[in-house]
Coordinates of C-alpha atoms in Angstrom, one line a residue:
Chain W
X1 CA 90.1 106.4 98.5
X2 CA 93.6 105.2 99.0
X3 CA 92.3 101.9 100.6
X4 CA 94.6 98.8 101.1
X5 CA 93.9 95.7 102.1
X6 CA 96.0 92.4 103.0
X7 CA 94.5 88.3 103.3
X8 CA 94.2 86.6 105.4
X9 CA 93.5 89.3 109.1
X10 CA 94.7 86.4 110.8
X11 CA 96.1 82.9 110.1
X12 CA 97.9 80.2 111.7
X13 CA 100.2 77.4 110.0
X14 CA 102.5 74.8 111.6
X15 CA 105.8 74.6 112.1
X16 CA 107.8 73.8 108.1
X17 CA 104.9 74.8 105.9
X18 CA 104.4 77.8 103.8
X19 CA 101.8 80.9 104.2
X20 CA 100.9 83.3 101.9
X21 CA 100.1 87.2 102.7
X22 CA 98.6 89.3 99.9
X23 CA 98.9 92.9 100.0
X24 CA 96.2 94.5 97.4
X25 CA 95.7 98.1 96.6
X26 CA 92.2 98.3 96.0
X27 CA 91.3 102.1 94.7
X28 CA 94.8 102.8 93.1
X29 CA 98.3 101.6 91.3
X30 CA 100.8 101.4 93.5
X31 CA 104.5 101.4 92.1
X32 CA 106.2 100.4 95.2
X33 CA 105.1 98.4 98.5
X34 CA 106.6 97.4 101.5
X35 CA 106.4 94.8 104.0
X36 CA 107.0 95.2 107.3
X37 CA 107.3 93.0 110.3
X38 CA 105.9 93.6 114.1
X39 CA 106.6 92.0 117.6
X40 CA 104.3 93.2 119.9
X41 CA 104.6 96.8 121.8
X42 CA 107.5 97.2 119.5
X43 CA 108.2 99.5 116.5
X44 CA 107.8 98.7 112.5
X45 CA 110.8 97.0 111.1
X46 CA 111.0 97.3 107.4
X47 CA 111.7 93.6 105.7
X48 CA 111.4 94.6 102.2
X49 CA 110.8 97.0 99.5
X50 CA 109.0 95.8 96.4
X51 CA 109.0 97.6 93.2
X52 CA 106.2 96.0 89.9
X53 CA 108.0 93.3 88.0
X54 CA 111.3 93.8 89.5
X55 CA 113.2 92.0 92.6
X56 CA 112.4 92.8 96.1
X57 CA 114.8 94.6 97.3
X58 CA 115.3 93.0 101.2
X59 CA 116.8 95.0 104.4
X60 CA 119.8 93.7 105.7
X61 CA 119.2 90.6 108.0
X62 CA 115.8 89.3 106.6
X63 CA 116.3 85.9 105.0
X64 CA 115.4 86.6 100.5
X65 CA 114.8 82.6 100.9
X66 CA 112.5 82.1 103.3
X67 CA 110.8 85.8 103.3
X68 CA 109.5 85.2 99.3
X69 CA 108.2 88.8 97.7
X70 CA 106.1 88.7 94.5
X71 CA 104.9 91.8 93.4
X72 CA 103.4 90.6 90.0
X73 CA 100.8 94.0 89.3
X74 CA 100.7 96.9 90.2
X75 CA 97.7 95.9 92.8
X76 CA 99.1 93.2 94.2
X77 CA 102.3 92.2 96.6
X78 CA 102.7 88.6 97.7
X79 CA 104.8 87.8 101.1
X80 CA 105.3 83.4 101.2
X81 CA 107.1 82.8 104.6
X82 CA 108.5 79.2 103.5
X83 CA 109.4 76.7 106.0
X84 CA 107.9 78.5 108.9
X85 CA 108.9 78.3 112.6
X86 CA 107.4 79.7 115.7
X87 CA 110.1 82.2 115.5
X88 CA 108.4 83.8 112.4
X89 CA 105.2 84.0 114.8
X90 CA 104.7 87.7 114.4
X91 CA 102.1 90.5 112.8
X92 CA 102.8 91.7 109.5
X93 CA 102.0 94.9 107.6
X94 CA 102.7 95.9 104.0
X95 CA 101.9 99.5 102.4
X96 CA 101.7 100.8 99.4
X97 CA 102.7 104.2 97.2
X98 CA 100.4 105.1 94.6
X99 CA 102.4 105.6 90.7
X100 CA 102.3 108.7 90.3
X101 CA 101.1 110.2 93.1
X102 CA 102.6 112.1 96.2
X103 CA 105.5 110.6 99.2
X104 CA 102.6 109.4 100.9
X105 CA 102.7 105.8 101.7
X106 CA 98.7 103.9 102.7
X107 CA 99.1 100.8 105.3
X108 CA 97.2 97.7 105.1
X109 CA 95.4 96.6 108.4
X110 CA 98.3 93.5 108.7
X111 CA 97.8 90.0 109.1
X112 CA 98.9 87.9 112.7
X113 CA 100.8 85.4 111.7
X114 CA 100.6 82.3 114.0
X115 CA 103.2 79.2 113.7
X116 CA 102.5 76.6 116.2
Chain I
X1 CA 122.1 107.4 107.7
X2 CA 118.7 108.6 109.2
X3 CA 117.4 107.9 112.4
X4 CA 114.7 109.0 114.8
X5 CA 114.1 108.7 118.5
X6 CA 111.1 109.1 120.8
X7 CA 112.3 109.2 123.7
X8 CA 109.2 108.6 125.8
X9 CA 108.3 105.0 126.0
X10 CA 104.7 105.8 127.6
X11 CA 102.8 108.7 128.5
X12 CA 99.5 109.6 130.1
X13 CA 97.3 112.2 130.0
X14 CA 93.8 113.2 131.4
X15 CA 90.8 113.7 129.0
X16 CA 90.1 117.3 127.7
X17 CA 93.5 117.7 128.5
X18 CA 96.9 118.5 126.4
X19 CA 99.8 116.4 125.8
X20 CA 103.0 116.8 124.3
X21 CA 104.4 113.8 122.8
X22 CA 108.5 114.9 121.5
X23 CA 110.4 113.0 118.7
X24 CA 114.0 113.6 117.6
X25 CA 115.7 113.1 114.5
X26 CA 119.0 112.9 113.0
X27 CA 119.6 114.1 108.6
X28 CA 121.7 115.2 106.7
X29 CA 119.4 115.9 104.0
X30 CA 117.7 119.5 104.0
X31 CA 114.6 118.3 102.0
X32 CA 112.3 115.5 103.3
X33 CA 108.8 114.7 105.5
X34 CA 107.6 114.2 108.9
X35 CA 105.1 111.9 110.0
X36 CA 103.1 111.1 113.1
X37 CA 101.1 108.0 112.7
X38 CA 99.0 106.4 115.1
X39 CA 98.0 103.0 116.0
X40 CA 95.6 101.4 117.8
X41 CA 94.7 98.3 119.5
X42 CA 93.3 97.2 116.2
X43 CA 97.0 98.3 115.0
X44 CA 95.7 99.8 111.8
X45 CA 98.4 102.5 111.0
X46 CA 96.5 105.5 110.7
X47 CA 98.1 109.0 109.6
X48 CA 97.6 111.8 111.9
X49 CA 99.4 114.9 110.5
X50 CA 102.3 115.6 108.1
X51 CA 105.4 118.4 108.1
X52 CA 107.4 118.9 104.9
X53 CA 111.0 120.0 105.7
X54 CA 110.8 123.0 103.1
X55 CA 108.1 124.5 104.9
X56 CA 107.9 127.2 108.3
X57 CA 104.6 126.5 109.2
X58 CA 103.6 124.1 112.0
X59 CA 101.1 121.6 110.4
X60 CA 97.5 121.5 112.1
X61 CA 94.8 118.9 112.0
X62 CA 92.1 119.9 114.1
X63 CA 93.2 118.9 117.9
X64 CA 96.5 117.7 116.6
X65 CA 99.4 120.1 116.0
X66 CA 103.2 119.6 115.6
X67 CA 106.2 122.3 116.8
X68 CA 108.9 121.7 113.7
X69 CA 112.1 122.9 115.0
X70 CA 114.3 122.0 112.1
X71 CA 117.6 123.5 113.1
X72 CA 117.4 121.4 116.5
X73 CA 115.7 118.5 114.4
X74 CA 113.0 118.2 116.6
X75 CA 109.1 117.1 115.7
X76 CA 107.1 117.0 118.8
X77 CA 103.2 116.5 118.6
X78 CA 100.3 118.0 120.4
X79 CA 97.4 116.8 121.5
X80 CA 95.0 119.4 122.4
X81 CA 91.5 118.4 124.6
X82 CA 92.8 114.6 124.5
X83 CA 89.6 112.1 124.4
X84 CA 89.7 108.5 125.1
X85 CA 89.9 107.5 121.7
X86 CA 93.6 109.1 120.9
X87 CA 94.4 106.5 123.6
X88 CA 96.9 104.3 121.2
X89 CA 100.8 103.6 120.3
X90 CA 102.1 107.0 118.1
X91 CA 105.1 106.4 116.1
X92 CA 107.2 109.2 114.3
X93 CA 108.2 109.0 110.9
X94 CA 110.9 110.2 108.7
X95 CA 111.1 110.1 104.7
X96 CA 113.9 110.9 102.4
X97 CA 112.4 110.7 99.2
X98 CA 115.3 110.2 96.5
X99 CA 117.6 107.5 95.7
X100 CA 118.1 104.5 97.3
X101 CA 115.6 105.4 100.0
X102 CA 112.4 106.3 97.6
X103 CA 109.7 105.7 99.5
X104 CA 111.9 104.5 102.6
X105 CA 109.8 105.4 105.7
X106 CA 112.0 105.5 109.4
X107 CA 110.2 104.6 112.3
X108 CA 111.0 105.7 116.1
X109 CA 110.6 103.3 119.0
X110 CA 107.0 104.3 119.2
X111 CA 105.2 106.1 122.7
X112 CA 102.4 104.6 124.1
X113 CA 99.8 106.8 125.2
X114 CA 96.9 106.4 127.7
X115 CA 93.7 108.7 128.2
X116 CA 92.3 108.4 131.6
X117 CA 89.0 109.5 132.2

């Protein structure tokens, strides 16, 4: 159980168009998820926290605008990088927290996100 | 604020061997959870073994145990008869879980560990 997953693995876009992640919950409801970014060898950095029907809440630094959050159910979390540039080149990861259920937070297997 | 620091970038150990992988942590808060989480090459984030705050007890998962020193605010994880597959980046992991920071997981630098044979 306690399975989340995220589309596409692996996708590359050029430079000014717009990709979409989705982040899915696929055995449970998830109240909250979270979307993190990577760079390689290099620690999780929280971008934003989404909460079911509400505004993203976004960490400090990460552009609302061109970082678009849409978490529209309660099984689904949308990430749109608009306008992307190499810069935004990087691997992705969103998890989820179940409603109702304990602290514990399950991770998607992120997407590699690839601006040429 | 909360932060948390792992202070070895890379470490190495032989197989069937034990390694002692340290993380740090700095709270005000008296109540809140310890994480180790592991990720390989696939960089899947996979929980290894929790610690809540409230309780004495070391946590244990079969070859994987933790020494909680909560006074010195210290979380370091063992890994007993190490096989090649542990071989990955581990990342330690604090959570406050009230207020502003529901949910709110903080990450240390990470320590990359490799399993020679």
């Amino acid at each position: 159980g306690a399975v989340v997953s995220q589309h596409p693995s692996w996708v590359i876009c050029k430079s000014g168009t717009s990709v979409k992640i989705e982040c899915r919950s696929l055995d449970f409801q998830a109240t909250t998820m979270f979307w993190y970014r990577q760079f390689p060898k290099q620690s999780l950095m929280l971008m934003a926290t989404s909460n079911e029907g509400s505004k993203a809440t976004y960490e400090q630094g990460v552009e609302k605008d061109k970082f678009l959050i849409n978490h529209a159910s309660l099984t689904l979390s949308t990430l749109t990088v608009t306008s992307a540039h190499p810069e935004d080149s990087s691997f992705y990861i969103c998890s989820a927290r179940e409603v109702g259920g304990s602290y514990e937070q399950y991770f998607g297997p992120g997407t590699r996100l690839t601006v040429t | 604020a909360q932060t948390v620091t792992q202070s070895q970038p890379e470490m190495s150990v032989q197989e069937a061997e034990t390694v002692t992988l340290s993380c740090t942590y700095d709270t005000s808060e008296s109540d809140y959870y310890l994480f180790w989480y592991k990720q390989p090459p696939s960089r899947q984030m996979i929980l290894v073994i929790r610690q809540e705050a409230y309780k004495q007890q070391n946590a244990t998962e079969n070859r994987f145990s933790v020494n909680f020193q909560k006074a010195a605010k210290s979380f370091s994880l063992k890994i007993s008869d190490s096989q090649l597959g542990d071989a990955a980046m581990y990342f330690c992991a604090f959570l406050f879980d009230r207020g502003s920071t529901l949910g709110r997981l903080y990450f240390g630098r990470g320590t990359q560990l490799t399993v020679w044979p």
